[in-house]
PDB file of C-alpha atoms in Angstrom:
ATOM      1  CA  MET A 247     -84.829 -70.077-173.251  1.00 70.00           C
ATOM      2  CA  LYS A 248     -84.365 -72.872-170.045  1.00 72.00           C
ATOM      3  CA  GLY A 249     -81.432 -74.382-172.321  1.00 72.00           C
ATOM      4  CA  LEU A 250     -80.366 -70.935-173.085  1.00 75.00           C
ATOM      5  CA  ILE A 251     -80.217 -70.327-169.139  1.00 73.00           C
ATOM      6  CA  ILE A 252     -78.190 -73.522-169.316  1.00 73.00           C
ATOM      7  CA  LYS A 253     -76.423 -73.058-172.086  1.00 73.00           C
ATOM      8  CA  ASP A 254     -74.784 -69.855-169.907  1.00 72.00           C
ATOM      9  CA  LEU A 255     -74.034 -71.454-166.328  1.00 71.00           C
ATOM     10  CA  MET A 256     -72.757 -73.644-168.504  1.00 71.00           C
ATOM     11  CA  CYS A 257     -70.202 -71.295-169.381  1.00 69.00           C
ATOM     12  CA  LEU A 258     -69.527 -69.976-166.274  1.00 68.00           C
ATOM     13  CA  ARG A 259     -68.205 -73.710-164.804  1.00 69.00           C
ATOM     14  CA  LYS A 260     -64.582 -71.984-164.494  1.00 68.00           C
ATOM     15  CA  GLN A 261     -65.720 -69.133-162.888  1.00 70.00           C
ATOM     16  CA  ARG A 262     -68.588 -71.640-160.906  1.00 69.00           C
ATOM     17  CA  VAL A 263     -65.005 -73.900-159.948  1.00 74.00           C
ATOM     18  CA  THR A 264     -63.323 -70.454-158.359  1.00 75.00           C
ATOM     19  CA  PHE A 265     -67.196 -69.418-156.628  1.00 74.00           C
ATOM     20  CA  CYS A 266     -66.629 -72.112-154.342  1.00 78.00           C
ATOM     21  CA  PHE A 267     -63.409 -71.828-153.376  1.00 79.00           C
ATOM     22  CA  THR A 268     -63.638 -68.102-152.477  1.00 78.00           C
ATOM     23  CA  VAL A 269     -67.252 -68.479-150.639  1.00 78.00           C
ATOM     24  CA  LEU A 270     -64.826 -71.500-148.033  1.00 82.00           C
ATOM     25  CA  SER A 271     -61.917 -68.715-148.056  1.00 81.00           C
ATOM     26  CA  VAL A 272     -64.969 -65.931-146.661  1.00 80.00           C
ATOM     27  CA  ILE A 273     -66.213 -68.475-144.123  1.00 80.00           C
ATOM     28  CA  VAL A 274     -62.804 -68.957-142.682  1.00 82.00           C
ATOM     29  CA  ILE A 275     -61.615 -65.349-142.676  1.00 82.00           C
ATOM     30  CA  SER A 276     -64.681 -63.904-141.825  1.00 80.00           C
ATOM     31  CA  VAL A 277     -64.894 -65.571-138.423  1.00 79.00           C
ATOM     32  CA  MET A 278     -60.689 -65.540-138.068  1.00 81.00           C
ATOM     33  CA  PHE A 279     -61.370 -61.742-138.215  1.00 78.00           C
ATOM     34  CA  VAL A 280     -64.537 -61.397-135.907  1.00 77.00           C
ATOM     35  CA  LEU A 281     -63.337 -63.815-133.460  1.00 77.00           C
ATOM     36  CA  SER A 282     -59.575 -61.226-133.375  1.00 77.00           C
ATOM     37  CA  ALA A 283     -61.931 -57.882-133.295  1.00 73.00           C
ATOM     38  CA  LYS A 284     -63.469 -59.374-130.241  1.00 71.00           C
ATOM     39  CA  PHE A 285     -61.330 -60.683-128.015  1.00 73.00           C
ATOM     40  CA  GLY A 286     -57.477 -60.453-130.221  1.00 69.00           C
ATOM     41  CA  ASN A 287     -55.116 -58.602-132.294  1.00 73.00           C
ATOM     42  CA  ILE A 288     -57.416 -56.080-133.537  1.00 72.00           C
ATOM     43  CA  ALA A 289     -59.648 -55.515-130.555  1.00 68.00           C
ATOM     44  CA  SER A 290     -56.407 -54.591-129.104  1.00 71.00           C
ATOM     45  CA  ALA A 291     -55.691 -52.107-132.227  1.00 69.00           C
ATOM     46  CA  ASN A 292     -59.470 -50.941-131.849  1.00 66.00           C
ATOM     47  CA  GLN A 293     -58.649 -49.487-128.469  1.00 70.00           C
ATOM     48  CA  GLU A 294     -54.685 -47.746-129.286  1.00 68.00           C
ATOM     49  CA  MET A 295     -56.910 -46.547-131.875  1.00 64.00           C
ATOM     50  CA  MET A 296     -59.503 -44.975-129.904  1.00 64.00           C
ATOM     51  CA  ALA A 297     -56.599 -43.776-127.566  1.00 65.00           C
ATOM     52  CA  ALA A 298     -54.126 -42.353-129.690  1.00 67.00           C
ATOM     53  CA  ASN A 299     -56.673 -40.780-132.782  1.00 63.00           C
ATOM     54  CA  GLY A 300     -59.942 -39.901-130.679  1.00 60.00           C
ATOM     55  CA  MET A 301     -61.561 -41.915-132.094  1.00 64.00           C
ATOM     56  CA  SER A 302     -65.430 -42.702-131.703  1.00 65.00           C
ATOM     57  CA  ASP A 303     -66.960 -46.139-131.028  1.00 67.00           C
ATOM     58  CA  ILE A 304     -68.970 -45.523-133.704  1.00 67.00           C
ATOM     59  CA  ASP A 305     -65.893 -45.044-135.784  1.00 66.00           C
ATOM     60  CA  ILE A 306     -64.177 -48.062-134.868  1.00 68.00           C
ATOM     61  CA  LYS A 307     -67.311 -50.239-135.706  1.00 70.00           C
ATOM     62  CA  ASN A 308     -68.200 -48.466-139.439  1.00 69.00           C
ATOM     63  CA  LEU A 309     -63.851 -49.429-139.920  1.00 72.00           C
ATOM     64  CA  SER A 310     -64.532 -52.528-138.519  1.00 73.00           C
ATOM     65  CA  THR A 311     -67.453 -53.130-140.661  1.00 74.00           C
ATOM     66  CA  ILE A 312     -65.813 -51.775-144.008  1.00 76.00           C
ATOM     67  CA  ALA A 313     -63.239 -54.483-143.724  1.00 75.00           C
ATOM     68  CA  LEU A 314     -65.550 -57.196-142.819  1.00 75.00           C
ATOM     69  CA  ILE A 315     -67.905 -56.705-145.565  1.00 76.00           C
ATOM     70  CA  LEU A 316     -64.652 -56.728-148.174  1.00 76.00           C
ATOM     71  CA  PHE A 317     -64.620 -60.242-147.503  1.00 76.00           C
ATOM     72  CA  MET A 318     -68.138 -61.205-147.574  1.00 74.00           C
ATOM     73  CA  LEU A 319     -68.775 -59.274-151.188  1.00 77.00           C
ATOM     74  CA  LEU A 320     -66.285 -61.289-152.557  1.00 78.00           C
ATOM     75  CA  PRO A 321     -69.443 -63.560-153.672  1.00 77.00           C
ATOM     76  CA  ILE A 322     -71.144 -61.310-155.320  1.00 77.00           C
ATOM     77  CA  ALA A 323     -68.688 -59.990-156.982  1.00 75.00           C
ATOM     78  CA  MET A 324     -67.333 -63.244-158.597  1.00 73.00           C
ATOM     79  CA  VAL A 325     -70.292 -63.089-159.946  1.00 70.00           C
ATOM     80  CA  GLY A 326     -70.629 -60.090-161.288  1.00 66.00           C
ATOM     81  CA  ASP A 327     -68.249 -60.950-164.417  1.00 70.00           C
ATOM     82  CA  VAL A 328     -70.907 -61.163-166.866  1.00 75.00           C
ATOM     83  CA  SER A 329     -69.159 -61.084-169.632  1.00 74.00           C
ATOM     84  CA  THR A 330     -67.408 -64.479-169.237  1.00 75.00           C
ATOM     85  CA  VAL A 331     -71.153 -64.963-170.688  1.00 76.00           C
ATOM     86  CA  ILE A 332     -70.891 -63.423-173.718  1.00 77.00           C
ATOM     87  CA  VAL A 333     -67.774 -63.058-174.235  1.00 76.00           C
ATOM     88  CA  ALA A 334     -68.186 -67.455-175.279  1.00 74.00           C
ATOM     89  CA  ASP A 335     -70.731 -66.718-176.985  1.00 74.00           C
ATOM     90  CA  GLY A 336     -68.763 -65.019-179.416  1.00 71.00           C
ATOM     91  CA  LYS A 337     -65.987 -67.868-179.338  1.00 72.00           C
ATOM     92  CA  ALA A 338     -67.915 -69.964-179.670  1.00 68.00           C
ATOM     93  CA  GLY A 339     -70.122 -67.989-183.138  1.00 69.00           C
ATOM     94  CA  PHE A 340     -73.686 -68.810-181.008  1.00 71.00           C
ATOM     95  CA  ALA A 341     -75.194 -65.076-182.959  1.00 67.00           C
ATOM     96  CA  ASN A 342     -74.982 -67.997-185.682  1.00 69.00           C
ATOM     97  CA  VAL A 343     -77.072 -71.037-184.332  1.00 72.00           C
ATOM     98  CA  SER A 344     -79.198 -68.428-182.066  1.00 69.00           C
ATOM     99  CA  SER A 345     -80.413 -66.911-185.268  1.00 66.00           C
ATOM    100  CA  ILE A 346     -82.136 -70.303-186.110  1.00 70.00           C
ATOM    101  CA  LEU A 347     -83.973 -71.628-183.315  1.00 72.00           C
ATOM    102  CA  PRO A 348     -87.658 -70.710-182.437  1.00 74.00           C
ATOM    103  CA  ILE A 349     -87.236 -68.509-180.093  1.00 78.00           C
ATOM    104  CA  SER A 350     -87.690 -64.589-180.331  1.00 81.00           C
ATOM    105  CA  ILE A 351     -85.221 -61.969-178.967  1.00 82.00           C
ATOM    106  CA  LYS A 352     -86.406 -60.821-176.670  1.00 85.00           C
ATOM    107  CA  LYS A 353     -86.568 -64.024-175.279  1.00 84.00           C
ATOM    108  CA  ARG A 354     -82.847 -65.033-175.862  1.00 82.00           C
ATOM    109  CA  VAL A 355     -82.040 -61.903-174.249  1.00 85.00           C
ATOM    110  CA  LEU A 356     -84.326 -62.590-171.124  1.00 87.00           C
ATOM    111  CA  ALA A 357     -82.225 -65.471-170.705  1.00 84.00           C
ATOM    112  CA  LYS A 358     -79.315 -63.393-170.155  1.00 83.00           C
ATOM    113  CA  PHE A 359     -80.932 -61.339-167.360  1.00 86.00           C
ATOM    114  CA  ILE A 360     -82.515 -64.562-165.852  1.00 86.00           C
ATOM    115  CA  THR A 361     -78.868 -65.902-165.718  1.00 82.00           C
ATOM    116  CA  ILE A 362     -77.148 -62.953-164.534  1.00 82.00           C
ATOM    117  CA  ILE A 363     -79.926 -62.538-161.550  1.00 83.00           C
ATOM    118  CA  SER A 364     -79.314 -66.084-160.628  1.00 82.00           C
ATOM    119  CA  MET A 365     -75.602 -66.269-160.248  1.00 80.00           C
ATOM    120  CA  PHE A 366     -76.071 -62.961-158.458  1.00 82.00           C
ATOM    121  CA  GLY A 367     -79.211 -64.616-156.157  1.00 84.00           C
ATOM    122  CA  ILE A 368     -77.481 -67.657-155.218  1.00 82.00           C
ATOM    123  CA  GLY A 369     -74.145 -64.934-154.584  1.00 81.00           C
ATOM    124  CA  VAL A 370     -77.045 -63.040-152.108  1.00 85.00           C
ATOM    125  CA  ILE A 371     -78.424 -65.933-149.768  1.00 86.00           C
ATOM    126  CA  ILE A 372     -74.293 -67.168-149.237  1.00 83.00           C
ATOM    127  CA  ASP A 373     -73.873 -63.696-147.507  1.00 83.00           C
ATOM    128  CA  LEU A 374     -76.787 -63.614-145.378  1.00 85.00           C
ATOM    129  CA  ILE A 375     -76.499 -67.050-143.895  1.00 85.00           C
ATOM    130  CA  LEU A 376     -72.939 -66.031-143.761  1.00 82.00           C
ATOM    131  CA  SER A 377     -73.486 -62.868-142.220  1.00 83.00           C
ATOM    132  CA  PHE A 378     -76.451 -64.613-139.776  1.00 85.00           C
ATOM    133  CA  VAL A 379     -73.916 -66.762-138.227  1.00 82.00           C
ATOM    134  CA  LEU A 380     -71.198 -63.828-138.287  1.00 79.00           C
ATOM    135  CA  SER A 381     -73.919 -61.497-136.025  1.00 80.00           C
ATOM    136  CA  LEU A 382     -74.444 -64.005-133.260  1.00 80.00           C
ATOM    137  CA  LEU A 383     -70.455 -64.412-132.950  1.00 75.00           C
ATOM    138  CA  THR A 384     -69.765 -60.291-132.974  1.00 73.00           C
ATOM    139  CA  ASP A 385     -71.648 -57.434-131.971  1.00 73.00           C
ATOM    140  CA  ILE A 386     -69.885 -54.532-133.568  1.00 73.00           C
ATOM    141  CA  ILE A 387     -72.874 -55.103-136.755  1.00 76.00           C
ATOM    142  CA  SER A 388     -75.722 -56.677-136.289  1.00 80.00           C
ATOM    143  CA  PHE A 389     -78.055 -58.832-138.993  1.00 84.00           C
ATOM    144  CA  ARG A 390     -80.689 -56.450-139.885  1.00 85.00           C
ATOM    145  CA  GLU A 391     -77.426 -54.073-140.683  1.00 82.00           C
ATOM    146  CA  PHE A 392     -75.522 -56.761-142.404  1.00 83.00           C
ATOM    147  CA  PHE A 393     -79.142 -57.495-144.629  1.00 87.00           C
ATOM    148  CA  GLY A 394     -78.590 -53.944-145.795  1.00 87.00           C
ATOM    149  CA  ILE A 395     -75.176 -53.590-146.896  1.00 84.00           C
ATOM    150  CA  ILE A 396     -75.776 -56.821-148.472  1.00 86.00           C
ATOM    151  CA  ILE A 397     -78.460 -55.976-150.382  1.00 88.00           C
ATOM    152  CA  ALA A 398     -76.443 -52.869-151.245  1.00 87.00           C
ATOM    153  CA  MET A 399     -73.422 -53.969-152.624  1.00 84.00           C
ATOM    154  CA  ALA A 400     -75.807 -56.377-154.331  1.00 86.00           C
ATOM    155  CA  SER A 401     -78.013 -53.516-156.327  1.00 88.00           C
ATOM    156  CA  ILE A 402     -74.716 -51.541-156.837  1.00 87.00           C
ATOM    157  CA  MET A 403     -73.002 -55.363-158.647  1.00 86.00           C
ATOM    158  CA  PHE A 404     -76.383 -55.899-160.833  1.00 87.00           C
ATOM    159  CA  ILE A 405     -76.576 -52.058-162.162  1.00 90.00           C
ATOM    160  CA  TYR A 406     -72.909 -52.823-163.321  1.00 89.00           C
ATOM    161  CA  GLY A 407     -73.626 -56.636-164.447  1.00 87.00           C
ATOM    162  CA  ALA A 408     -76.850 -54.475-166.343  1.00 89.00           C
ATOM    163  CA  LEU A 409     -75.207 -51.637-168.093  1.00 90.00           C
ATOM    164  CA  THR A 410     -71.967 -53.844-168.849  1.00 89.00           C
ATOM    165  CA  ILE A 411     -74.434 -56.502-171.168  1.00 88.00           C
ATOM    166  CA  VAL A 412     -76.284 -53.599-173.048  1.00 90.00           C
ATOM    167  CA  PHE A 413     -72.629 -51.677-173.826  1.00 90.00           C
ATOM    168  CA  SER A 414     -71.424 -55.222-174.657  1.00 86.00           C
ATOM    169  CA  TYR A 415     -74.250 -55.727-177.205  1.00 86.00           C
ATOM    170  CA  LEU A 416     -73.842 -51.709-178.258  1.00 88.00           C
ATOM    171  CA  LEU A 417     -70.720 -52.106-178.517  1.00 86.00           C
ATOM    172  CA  GLY A 418     -70.051 -55.651-180.541  1.00 80.00           C
ATOM    173  CA  TYR A 419     -67.738 -58.371-179.787  1.00 77.00           C
ATOM    174  CA  GLY A 420     -64.334 -58.136-178.113  1.00 79.00           C
ATOM    175  CA  LYS A 421     -64.883 -54.421-176.824  1.00 83.00           C
ATOM    176  CA  GLU A 422     -66.265 -56.250-173.936  1.00 82.00           C
ATOM    177  CA  SER A 423     -63.430 -54.542-171.935  1.00 85.00           C
ATOM    178  CA  TYR A 424     -65.076 -50.607-172.760  1.00 88.00           C
ATOM    179  CA  ALA A 425     -67.836 -52.062-171.983  1.00 87.00           C
ATOM    180  CA  GLN A 426     -67.410 -52.898-168.136  1.00 87.00           C
ATOM    181  CA  ILE A 427     -64.880 -49.387-167.873  1.00 90.00           C
ATOM    182  CA  VAL A 428     -67.673 -47.612-169.399  1.00 90.00           C
ATOM    183  CA  SER A 429     -70.190 -49.246-166.445  1.00 89.00           C
ATOM    184  CA  ILE A 430     -68.084 -48.512-164.457  1.00 89.00           C
ATOM    185  CA  LEU A 431     -67.819 -44.974-164.887  1.00 91.00           C
ATOM    186  CA  LEU A 432     -71.283 -44.025-165.406  1.00 90.00           C
ATOM    187  CA  ILE A 433     -72.341 -45.691-162.172  1.00 88.00           C
ATOM    188  CA  VAL A 434     -69.431 -43.354-160.612  1.00 87.00           C
ATOM    189  CA  PHE A 435     -70.541 -40.342-162.301  1.00 87.00           C
ATOM    190  CA  GLY A 436     -73.868 -41.237-160.954  1.00 83.00           C
ATOM    191  CA  VAL A 437     -73.361 -41.478-157.700  1.00 79.00           C
ATOM    192  CA  ILE A 438     -70.981 -38.251-157.847  1.00 80.00           C
ATOM    193  CA  LEU A 439     -73.901 -35.910-159.040  1.00 79.00           C
ATOM    194  CA  ILE A 440     -76.494 -37.398-156.666  1.00 74.00           C
ATOM    195  CA  ASN A 441     -73.994 -36.279-153.751  1.00 69.00           C
ATOM    196  CA  ILE A 442     -72.624 -33.378-155.464  1.00 71.00           C
ATOM    197  CA  GLY A 443     -74.087 -31.412-152.490  1.00 66.00           C
ATOM    198  CA  THR A 444     -72.492 -33.929-149.540  1.00 64.00           C
ATOM    199  CA  ILE A 445     -69.518 -34.346-151.836  1.00 63.00           C
ATOM    200  CA  LYS A 446     -69.022 -30.151-151.947  1.00 67.00           C
ATOM    201  CA  GLU A 447     -69.771 -29.768-148.000  1.00 65.00           C
ATOM    202  CA  THR A 448     -67.834 -32.242-147.493  1.00 62.00           C
ATOM    203  CA  PHE A 449     -64.512 -30.928-148.745  1.00 63.00           C
ATOM    204  CA  ILE A 450     -65.299 -27.239-146.932  1.00 64.00           C
ATOM    205  CA  LEU A 451     -65.785 -29.151-143.885  1.00 60.00           C
ATOM    206  CA  ILE A 452     -62.232 -31.069-143.900  1.00 58.00           C
ATOM    207  CA  GLY A 453     -61.054 -27.218-145.459  1.00 61.00           C
ATOM    208  CA  THR A 454     -62.165 -25.582-141.715  1.00 61.00           C
ATOM    209  CA  ASN A 455     -62.301 -28.554-139.525  1.00 58.00           C
ATOM    210  CA  SER A 456     -58.364 -29.975-140.089  1.00 51.00           C
ATOM    211  CA  GLY A 457     -60.073 -33.252-141.781  1.00 51.00           C
ATOM    212  CA  THR A 458     -63.430 -34.854-139.974  1.00 51.00           C
ATOM    213  CA  GLY A 459     -65.815 -33.901-142.811  1.00 49.00           C
ATOM    214  CA  ASP A 460     -64.215 -37.433-144.278  1.00 52.00           C
ATOM    215  CA  ILE A 461     -65.002 -39.399-141.217  1.00 56.00           C
ATOM    216  CA  ASN A 462     -68.933 -37.044-141.234  1.00 61.00           C
ATOM    217  CA  PHE A 463     -69.018 -37.826-144.758  1.00 62.00           C
ATOM    218  CA  PHE A 464     -67.826 -41.797-144.230  1.00 66.00           C
ATOM    219  CA  ASN A 465     -70.510 -42.622-141.214  1.00 68.00           C
ATOM    220  CA  ASP A 466     -73.297 -40.817-142.897  1.00 72.00           C
ATOM    221  CA  PHE A 467     -72.363 -43.645-146.574  1.00 74.00           C
ATOM    222  CA  MET A 468     -72.631 -46.469-143.868  1.00 73.00           C
ATOM    223  CA  ASP A 469     -76.050 -45.338-142.381  1.00 77.00           C
ATOM    224  CA  PHE A 470     -76.916 -44.842-146.432  1.00 78.00           C
ATOM    225  CA  ILE A 471     -75.807 -48.228-146.812  1.00 81.00           C
ATOM    226  CA  LYS A 472     -76.911 -49.929-143.058  1.00 80.00           C
ATOM    227  CA  TYR A 473     -80.697 -48.874-143.077  1.00 83.00           C
ATOM    228  CA  ARG A 474     -81.242 -47.243-146.377  1.00 84.00           C
ATOM    229  CA  SER A 475     -80.488 -49.746-149.016  1.00 84.00           C
ATOM    230  CA  TYR A 476     -84.001 -49.907-150.370  1.00 88.00           C
ATOM    231  CA  ILE A 477     -83.229 -46.927-152.816  1.00 87.00           C
ATOM    232  CA  LEU A 478     -80.294 -48.938-154.083  1.00 88.00           C
ATOM    233  CA  LEU A 479     -82.446 -51.964-154.475  1.00 89.00           C
ATOM    234  CA  ALA A 480     -85.358 -49.913-156.086  1.00 91.00           C
ATOM    235  CA  ILE A 481     -82.137 -48.512-158.118  1.00 90.00           C
ATOM    236  CA  ALA A 482     -81.213 -51.317-159.936  1.00 90.00           C
ATOM    237  CA  VAL A 483     -84.775 -52.745-160.582  1.00 91.00           C
ATOM    238  CA  VAL A 484     -85.296 -49.718-163.143  1.00 93.00           C
ATOM    239  CA  VAL A 485     -81.932 -49.653-164.423  1.00 91.00           C
ATOM    240  CA  SER A 486     -81.872 -53.365-165.749  1.00 90.00           C
ATOM    241  CA  VAL A 487     -85.893 -53.241-167.081  1.00 92.00           C
ATOM    242  CA  VAL A 488     -84.508 -49.871-169.057  1.00 93.00           C
ATOM    243  CA  SER A 489     -81.318 -51.755-169.397  1.00 91.00           C
ATOM    244  CA  TYR A 490     -83.599 -55.088-170.952  1.00 91.00           C
ATOM    245  CA  ILE A 491     -85.206 -52.584-173.356  1.00 92.00           C
ATOM    246  CA  ALA A 492     -82.193 -51.191-174.556  1.00 92.00           C
ATOM    247  CA  THR A 493     -80.296 -54.819-175.101  1.00 89.00           C
ATOM    248  CA  VAL A 494     -83.700 -55.859-177.417  1.00 89.00           C
ATOM    249  CA  ASN A 495     -83.560 -53.196-179.684  1.00 90.00           C
ATOM    250  CA  ILE A 496     -80.094 -52.767-179.566  1.00 88.00           C
ATOM    251  CA  ALA A 497     -80.440 -56.622-180.444  1.00 84.00           C
ATOM    252  CA  LYS A 498     -83.329 -56.147-182.709  1.00 83.00           C
ATOM    253  CA  ARG A 499     -81.814 -52.996-184.624  1.00 84.00           C
ATOM    254  CA  LYS A 500     -78.184 -54.825-185.104  1.00 76.00           C
ATOM    255  CA  ARG A 501     -79.472 -58.558-185.770  1.00 69.00           C
ATOM    256  CA  GLY A 502     -76.773 -61.452-185.634  1.00 61.00           C
ATOM    257  CA  ILE A 503     -75.494 -60.736-182.403  1.00 68.00           C
ATOM    258  CA  ILE A 504     -77.798 -62.603-180.035  1.00 67.00           C
TER     259      ILE A 504
END
């Protein structure tokens, strides 16, 4: 199984190069952003928005946090394309070779999941180190809040990755893009279903309070991913276990796909 993991990592060698360049770019841009938000043009723009639009300090901090997090999520997003490994296996005809290896289907599938977990783990560690440094340079967000947001976003990306593996093997080689689309739609549907009450309330507030509902929803969302990211982490663990079991059953039923 160790050899299978190494093989999957080798399939991601081009992605690793892009990943390294992305990390370097994120470090530079993030440092520039927090310094500008504290001393430069972004700080001036924030003061103007507070004066002109009546936005609170919390609203400004949440907007700045979103902008900063979008930069920092790039390392995690770069390792989120799990279909690369599956496509590489299909092009190389690896399924024909793996069927004669003395490795069970369970271990072959487990190797895929371990590879994905390892890649996401690297992205999370890099983001946590960067967030610790940035938290020392800015008062926009604390390291604890950084930690919660990174775990929340990594959990969502891992859910996407686990679902993509399942649907890639279910639909078959050559349909990985469809697997990605279905995975995204499932996640969006799940988020809407869980927050259907809040979404309804937000639309009511928007209609009756001249648009304050969208700000309230945005602030509630930020509080959730900052301080209750453990919920998304628990969901990610459950989804990964279910996805692993489902993928094993699919692979057993459709012999010769992994």
